[in-house]
């Protein structure tokens, strides 16, 4: 007996969203749909800041944040045009965006070329994405959205450029830090880990999203003290209060993690830290890096599991 198969049918976007600003933007701004978009782009997550966010005399459709900074999303329910290309550049400059996501029903060839050009020739700290949104259904089933990534940054090329730049302009310590984080990212990808980190940079930390703006995980290397660490870093307008709210659960958190964390309110500063460390981990011992990578991954996954629900409840 043959199994009956349905016919996959593509649906015009206007069948689901008659109005871009009034219907599509509010739909995309929902947390589940931003998560779907982030997964399609290979981003850790996108957290909504606001819709129709003012930028001078104009308004960007959606403003978000991720672990790298501000992200703007500009929508079109039709084929791309030059007007929107100018808008995304204006909005990126106006909010100091680190990522620009342009969604449309279809992209003109010249606009694909323009975004690829921008990814190749702008700063390493600014990324451009082109995403076609499609609607599909089988028979009378509900319509299902699909994000098709047309343009994304060439992270491999940018990482190569960063390595070359670091080799020429930074100290040996910075060069080793960049090599370490680049290696960890490659190690995670080869392992198929669910953990997503920011792009490697020549610095002693790399950030991992924790589900809320102003609070994130940070993997760290300390060459002077020969240790690696994983911490919750709180840099929010309400940092001290949030720290105290988390500290109220210190006993349960330490028990859940099976380690005793260092709770650092840092009263003379704005930020707060909640840290665990792996001692005796000199960065110079490159043959030991896989062991450091494994420890960092497990620490990040466990701390994310324990802290993420608590972070979402902070006031």
Tab-separated table of C-alpha atoms in Angstrom:
chain	number	residue	atom	x	y	z
A	1	UNK	CA	0.000	0.000	0.000
A	2	UNK	CA	1.403	3.351	-1.026
A	3	UNK	CA	1.541	6.122	1.542
A	4	UNK	CA	-0.426	9.163	0.271
A	5	UNK	CA	1.696	12.274	-0.112
A	6	UNK	CA	0.543	15.879	-0.045
A	7	UNK	CA	1.627	18.687	-2.325
A	8	UNK	CA	3.781	21.415	-0.839
A	9	UNK	CA	2.376	24.795	-1.897
A	10	UNK	CA	4.053	28.190	-1.542
A	11	UNK	CA	1.715	30.957	-0.347
A	12	UNK	CA	2.088	34.704	-1.072
A	13	UNK	CA	3.092	36.580	2.095
A	14	UNK	CA	0.134	38.945	1.858
A	15	UNK	CA	-2.189	35.994	2.443
A	16	UNK	CA	-0.960	35.873	6.025
A	17	UNK	CA	0.021	39.496	6.639
A	18	UNK	CA	-1.941	42.146	4.762
A	19	UNK	CA	0.018	44.985	6.375
A	20	UNK	CA	3.749	45.024	7.038
A	21	UNK	CA	3.878	47.368	10.037
A	22	UNK	CA	0.530	46.410	11.533
A	23	UNK	CA	0.699	42.629	11.146
A	24	UNK	CA	4.060	41.224	10.032
A	25	UNK	CA	6.314	43.242	12.349
A	26	UNK	CA	4.277	42.375	15.496
A	27	UNK	CA	4.312	38.703	14.438
A	28	UNK	CA	8.080	38.618	13.922
A	29	UNK	CA	8.682	40.475	17.190
A	30	UNK	CA	7.186	37.598	19.199
A	31	UNK	CA	9.848	35.700	21.142
A	32	UNK	CA	9.253	32.334	19.424
A	33	UNK	CA	9.548	33.860	15.956
A	34	UNK	CA	12.709	35.790	16.825
A	35	UNK	CA	14.141	32.508	18.116
A	36	UNK	CA	13.276	30.821	14.815
A	37	UNK	CA	14.987	33.635	12.910
A	38	UNK	CA	18.062	33.497	15.174
A	39	UNK	CA	18.378	29.739	14.669
A	40	UNK	CA	18.155	30.181	10.895
A	41	UNK	CA	20.988	32.720	11.021
A	42	UNK	CA	23.151	30.706	13.405
A	43	UNK	CA	22.880	33.355	16.140
A	44	UNK	CA	22.680	32.538	19.827
A	45	UNK	CA	19.432	34.452	20.284
A	46	UNK	CA	17.661	37.731	19.564
A	47	UNK	CA	16.085	39.696	22.409
A	48	UNK	CA	13.479	42.308	21.534
A	49	UNK	CA	14.140	45.914	22.518
A	50	UNK	CA	11.223	47.444	20.638
A	51	UNK	CA	9.289	47.778	17.390
A	52	UNK	CA	9.035	50.943	15.300
A	53	UNK	CA	12.050	52.206	17.234
A	54	UNK	CA	12.800	55.889	16.494
A	55	UNK	CA	16.032	56.725	14.682
A	56	UNK	CA	16.027	60.477	14.145
A	57	UNK	CA	13.008	61.259	11.978
A	58	UNK	CA	12.655	57.599	10.962
A	59	UNK	CA	11.716	54.305	12.614
A	60	UNK	CA	13.449	50.939	12.360
A	61	UNK	CA	10.980	48.050	12.183
A	62	UNK	CA	12.530	45.978	14.985
A	63	UNK	CA	15.451	46.655	17.326
A	64	UNK	CA	16.945	43.702	19.175
A	65	UNK	CA	20.083	42.809	21.060
A	66	UNK	CA	22.217	39.701	21.067
A	67	UNK	CA	25.453	38.813	22.843
A	68	UNK	CA	27.362	41.149	20.510
A	69	UNK	CA	25.250	44.309	20.799
A	70	UNK	CA	22.372	45.937	18.918
A	71	UNK	CA	20.650	44.249	15.991
A	72	UNK	CA	18.289	45.976	13.561
A	73	UNK	CA	15.688	44.127	11.495
A	74	UNK	CA	14.071	45.764	8.470
A	75	UNK	CA	11.138	44.031	6.790
A	76	UNK	CA	9.636	44.003	3.291
A	77	UNK	CA	6.689	41.905	2.150
A	78	UNK	CA	7.754	42.295	-1.459
A	79	UNK	CA	10.901	42.318	-3.560
A	80	UNK	CA	13.744	44.498	-2.257
A	81	UNK	CA	14.250	48.079	-3.415
A	82	UNK	CA	16.913	50.777	-3.182
A	83	UNK	CA	14.912	52.721	-0.590
A	84	UNK	CA	15.232	49.956	1.981
A	85	UNK	CA	18.933	49.517	1.220
A	86	UNK	CA	19.449	53.158	2.163
A	87	UNK	CA	17.261	52.748	5.243
A	88	UNK	CA	19.216	49.850	6.712
A	89	UNK	CA	22.463	51.816	6.405
A	90	UNK	CA	20.860	54.875	8.012
A	91	UNK	CA	19.414	52.830	10.862
A	92	UNK	CA	22.661	50.951	11.454
A	93	UNK	CA	24.533	54.228	11.838
A	94	UNK	CA	21.768	55.760	13.965
A	95	UNK	CA	21.670	53.021	16.623
A	96	UNK	CA	25.268	51.787	16.401
A	97	UNK	CA	24.158	48.334	15.261
A	98	UNK	CA	26.491	45.347	15.232
A	99	UNK	CA	24.215	43.270	12.998
A	100	UNK	CA	21.774	44.245	10.235
A	101	UNK	CA	19.052	41.799	9.140
A	102	UNK	CA	17.047	42.641	6.016
A	103	UNK	CA	13.986	40.432	5.460
A	104	UNK	CA	12.061	40.411	2.193
A	105	UNK	CA	9.922	38.186	-0.026
A	106	UNK	CA	12.700	38.186	-2.645
A	107	UNK	CA	16.090	39.866	-3.125
A	108	UNK	CA	17.240	41.584	-6.282
A	109	UNK	CA	20.630	40.450	-7.535
A	110	UNK	CA	22.133	43.916	-7.107
A	111	UNK	CA	21.040	44.045	-3.450
A	112	UNK	CA	22.579	40.639	-2.747
A	113	UNK	CA	25.806	41.932	-4.297
A	114	UNK	CA	25.625	45.121	-2.213
A	115	UNK	CA	25.295	43.240	1.084
A	116	UNK	CA	28.081	40.845	0.165
A	117	UNK	CA	30.252	43.856	-0.646
A	118	UNK	CA	29.459	45.415	2.747
A	119	UNK	CA	30.327	42.169	4.565
A	120	UNK	CA	33.664	42.045	2.793
A	121	UNK	CA	34.682	45.682	3.170
A	122	UNK	CA	33.170	47.086	6.364
A	123	UNK	CA	34.493	46.669	9.899
A	124	UNK	CA	34.722	43.185	11.415
A	125	UNK	CA	32.268	44.348	14.084
A	126	UNK	CA	29.378	44.907	11.638
A	127	UNK	CA	27.556	42.037	9.910
A	128	UNK	CA	24.854	42.090	7.229
A	129	UNK	CA	22.256	39.373	6.610
A	130	UNK	CA	19.739	39.013	3.780
A	131	UNK	CA	16.829	36.679	4.528
A	132	UNK	CA	13.957	35.675	2.269
A	133	UNK	CA	10.825	34.709	4.162
A	134	UNK	CA	8.584	32.090	2.608
A	135	UNK	CA	5.174	30.626	3.526
A	136	UNK	CA	4.316	27.007	2.809
A	137	UNK	CA	1.467	24.598	3.465
A	138	UNK	CA	0.273	21.134	2.507
A	139	UNK	CA	-3.381	20.905	1.523
A	140	UNK	CA	-5.506	22.619	4.181
A	141	UNK	CA	-2.769	22.654	6.820
A	142	UNK	CA	-1.858	25.931	8.581
A	143	UNK	CA	0.667	28.094	6.746
A	144	UNK	CA	4.241	27.585	7.968
A	145	UNK	CA	6.996	30.229	7.704
A	146	UNK	CA	10.495	29.443	6.511
A	147	UNK	CA	13.563	31.690	6.594
A	148	UNK	CA	15.978	31.287	3.680
A	149	UNK	CA	19.334	32.959	4.344
A	150	UNK	CA	20.593	34.569	1.123
A	151	UNK	CA	23.546	36.567	2.486
A	152	UNK	CA	25.475	36.126	5.705
A	153	UNK	CA	28.923	37.209	6.891
A	154	UNK	CA	31.896	35.157	5.852
A	155	UNK	CA	33.116	34.544	9.393
A	156	UNK	CA	35.970	32.351	8.199
A	157	UNK	CA	37.349	35.146	6.046
A	158	UNK	CA	36.865	37.743	8.761
A	159	UNK	CA	38.531	35.512	11.322
A	160	UNK	CA	41.471	35.096	8.968
A	161	UNK	CA	41.711	38.855	8.585
A	162	UNK	CA	41.592	39.269	12.367
A	163	UNK	CA	44.340	36.698	12.842
A	164	UNK	CA	46.554	38.453	10.305
A	165	UNK	CA	45.855	41.833	11.874
A	166	UNK	CA	46.514	40.537	15.391
A	167	UNK	CA	49.768	38.936	14.317
A	168	UNK	CA	50.965	42.238	12.956
A	169	UNK	CA	49.674	44.703	15.531
A	170	UNK	CA	49.066	43.058	18.908
A	171	UNK	CA	51.143	41.578	21.721
A	172	UNK	CA	51.982	37.854	21.906
A	173	UNK	CA	49.413	37.490	24.707
A	174	UNK	CA	46.644	38.982	22.545
A	175	UNK	CA	47.677	36.790	19.642
A	176	UNK	CA	47.435	33.690	21.841
A	177	UNK	CA	44.033	34.783	23.178
A	178	UNK	CA	42.674	35.125	19.635
A	179	UNK	CA	44.122	31.740	18.708
A	180	UNK	CA	42.542	30.194	21.819
A	181	UNK	CA	39.027	31.540	21.150
A	182	UNK	CA	39.268	30.729	17.443
A	183	UNK	CA	40.255	27.186	18.387
A	184	UNK	CA	37.406	26.876	20.893
A	185	UNK	CA	34.824	27.996	18.334
A	186	UNK	CA	36.165	25.471	15.809
A	187	UNK	CA	36.210	22.760	18.523
A	188	UNK	CA	32.553	23.455	19.416
A	189	UNK	CA	31.480	23.369	15.783
A	190	UNK	CA	33.338	20.129	15.075
A	191	UNK	CA	31.746	18.559	18.158
A	192	UNK	CA	28.266	19.697	17.123
A	193	UNK	CA	27.808	21.545	20.412
A	194	UNK	CA	24.644	23.534	21.029
A	195	UNK	CA	26.758	26.267	22.631
A	196	UNK	CA	27.178	29.427	20.537
A	197	UNK	CA	29.849	32.040	21.222
A	198	UNK	CA	30.601	35.464	19.818
A	199	UNK	CA	33.170	35.870	17.056
A	200	UNK	CA	36.724	35.331	18.373
A	201	UNK	CA	38.607	38.499	19.296
A	202	UNK	CA	42.100	39.152	20.745
A	203	UNK	CA	40.910	39.673	24.323
A	204	UNK	CA	40.739	37.664	27.544
A	205	UNK	CA	37.010	36.913	27.326
A	206	UNK	CA	34.283	35.794	24.933
A	207	UNK	CA	30.562	36.250	25.575
A	208	UNK	CA	27.635	33.803	25.514
A	209	UNK	CA	23.988	34.906	25.628
A	210	UNK	CA	21.924	34.172	28.720
A	211	UNK	CA	18.472	35.257	27.578
A	212	UNK	CA	18.448	38.851	28.766
A	213	UNK	CA	20.085	42.086	27.746
A	214	UNK	CA	22.697	43.338	30.208
A	215	UNK	CA	23.433	39.854	31.598
A	216	UNK	CA	25.515	37.197	29.875
A	217	UNK	CA	27.948	34.392	30.420
A	218	UNK	CA	31.604	35.154	29.803
A	219	UNK	CA	34.317	32.582	29.241
A	220	UNK	CA	37.653	33.985	30.426
A	221	UNK	CA	41.364	33.210	30.323
A	222	UNK	CA	43.750	34.676	32.867
A	223	UNK	CA	47.356	34.321	31.700
A	224	UNK	CA	48.845	35.891	34.807
A	225	UNK	CA	47.035	33.518	37.209
A	226	UNK	CA	47.102	30.516	34.797
A	227	UNK	CA	43.404	29.776	34.936
A	228	UNK	CA	40.291	29.702	32.775
A	229	UNK	CA	36.872	30.631	34.052
A	230	UNK	CA	33.161	30.887	33.325
A	231	UNK	CA	31.107	33.637	34.880
A	232	UNK	CA	27.761	35.359	34.907
A	233	UNK	CA	28.544	38.987	34.092
A	234	UNK	CA	25.900	41.546	35.065
A	235	UNK	CA	26.259	44.956	33.427
A	236	UNK	CA	22.740	46.356	33.675
A	237	UNK	CA	21.187	49.610	34.886
A	238	UNK	CA	19.947	47.557	37.834
A	239	UNK	CA	23.123	45.486	38.309
A	240	UNK	CA	23.417	45.575	42.098
A	241	UNK	CA	19.784	44.713	42.736
A	242	UNK	CA	19.901	41.866	40.219
A	243	UNK	CA	23.058	40.519	41.827
A	244	UNK	CA	21.398	40.509	45.264
A	245	UNK	CA	18.315	38.758	43.853
A	246	UNK	CA	20.524	36.002	42.458
A	247	UNK	CA	22.633	35.837	45.595
A	248	UNK	CA	19.476	35.048	47.565
A	249	UNK	CA	19.567	31.681	45.751
A	250	UNK	CA	23.294	31.124	46.339
A	251	UNK	CA	22.937	27.889	48.322
A	252	UNK	CA	20.613	26.298	45.736
A	253	UNK	CA	22.757	27.494	42.813
A	254	UNK	CA	26.007	26.184	44.287
A	255	UNK	CA	24.295	22.864	45.061
A	256	UNK	CA	22.834	22.563	41.568
A	257	UNK	CA	26.214	23.237	39.953
A	258	UNK	CA	28.162	21.127	42.413
A	259	UNK	CA	30.752	23.894	42.847
A	260	UNK	CA	31.252	26.872	45.118
A	261	UNK	CA	31.042	30.025	43.025
A	262	UNK	CA	32.797	33.312	43.718
A	263	UNK	CA	30.086	35.949	44.248
A	264	UNK	CA	31.669	39.322	43.426
A	265	UNK	CA	29.401	42.327	43.897
A	266	UNK	CA	32.288	44.734	43.173
A	267	UNK	CA	30.835	47.632	45.224
A	268	UNK	CA	33.225	50.190	43.742
A	269	UNK	CA	32.132	49.390	40.173
A	270	UNK	CA	28.943	49.157	38.166
A	271	UNK	CA	29.103	45.522	37.027
A	272	UNK	CA	28.917	42.347	39.127
A	273	UNK	CA	30.386	38.875	38.546
A	274	UNK	CA	29.525	35.318	39.601
A	275	UNK	CA	32.525	33.165	38.789
A	276	UNK	CA	33.827	29.595	38.726
A	277	UNK	CA	37.401	28.809	37.718
A	278	UNK	CA	39.585	25.985	36.538
A	279	UNK	CA	42.918	26.503	38.265
A	280	UNK	CA	46.313	25.380	36.964
A	281	UNK	CA	45.371	26.097	33.341
A	282	UNK	CA	48.255	28.010	31.753
A	283	UNK	CA	47.379	29.402	28.331
A	284	UNK	CA	50.893	28.692	27.124
A	285	UNK	CA	50.254	24.926	27.329
A	286	UNK	CA	48.547	24.615	23.958
A	287	UNK	CA	48.529	20.817	24.123
A	288	UNK	CA	46.089	21.185	27.061
A	289	UNK	CA	43.658	23.442	25.214
A	290	UNK	CA	41.218	20.618	24.320
A	291	UNK	CA	40.835	19.927	28.060
A	292	UNK	CA	40.206	23.623	28.702
A	293	UNK	CA	37.680	23.705	25.844
A	294	UNK	CA	35.782	20.758	27.291
A	295	UNK	CA	35.701	22.311	30.766
A	296	UNK	CA	34.484	25.661	29.395
A	297	UNK	CA	31.730	24.020	27.369
A	298	UNK	CA	30.420	21.991	30.284
A	299	UNK	CA	30.629	24.965	32.657
A	300	UNK	CA	28.740	27.175	30.192
A	301	UNK	CA	26.006	24.619	29.562
A	302	UNK	CA	25.461	23.932	33.263
A	303	UNK	CA	25.527	27.595	34.279
A	304	UNK	CA	23.132	28.446	31.464
A	305	UNK	CA	20.764	25.696	32.593
A	306	UNK	CA	20.816	26.872	36.208
A	307	UNK	CA	20.890	30.653	35.762
A	308	UNK	CA	18.713	31.182	32.682
A	309	UNK	CA	15.317	30.653	34.414
A	310	UNK	CA	16.434	32.795	37.373
A	311	UNK	CA	17.660	35.599	35.095
A	312	UNK	CA	14.306	35.771	33.317
A	313	UNK	CA	12.570	36.414	36.661
A	314	UNK	CA	14.817	39.292	37.744
A	315	UNK	CA	13.215	42.690	38.296
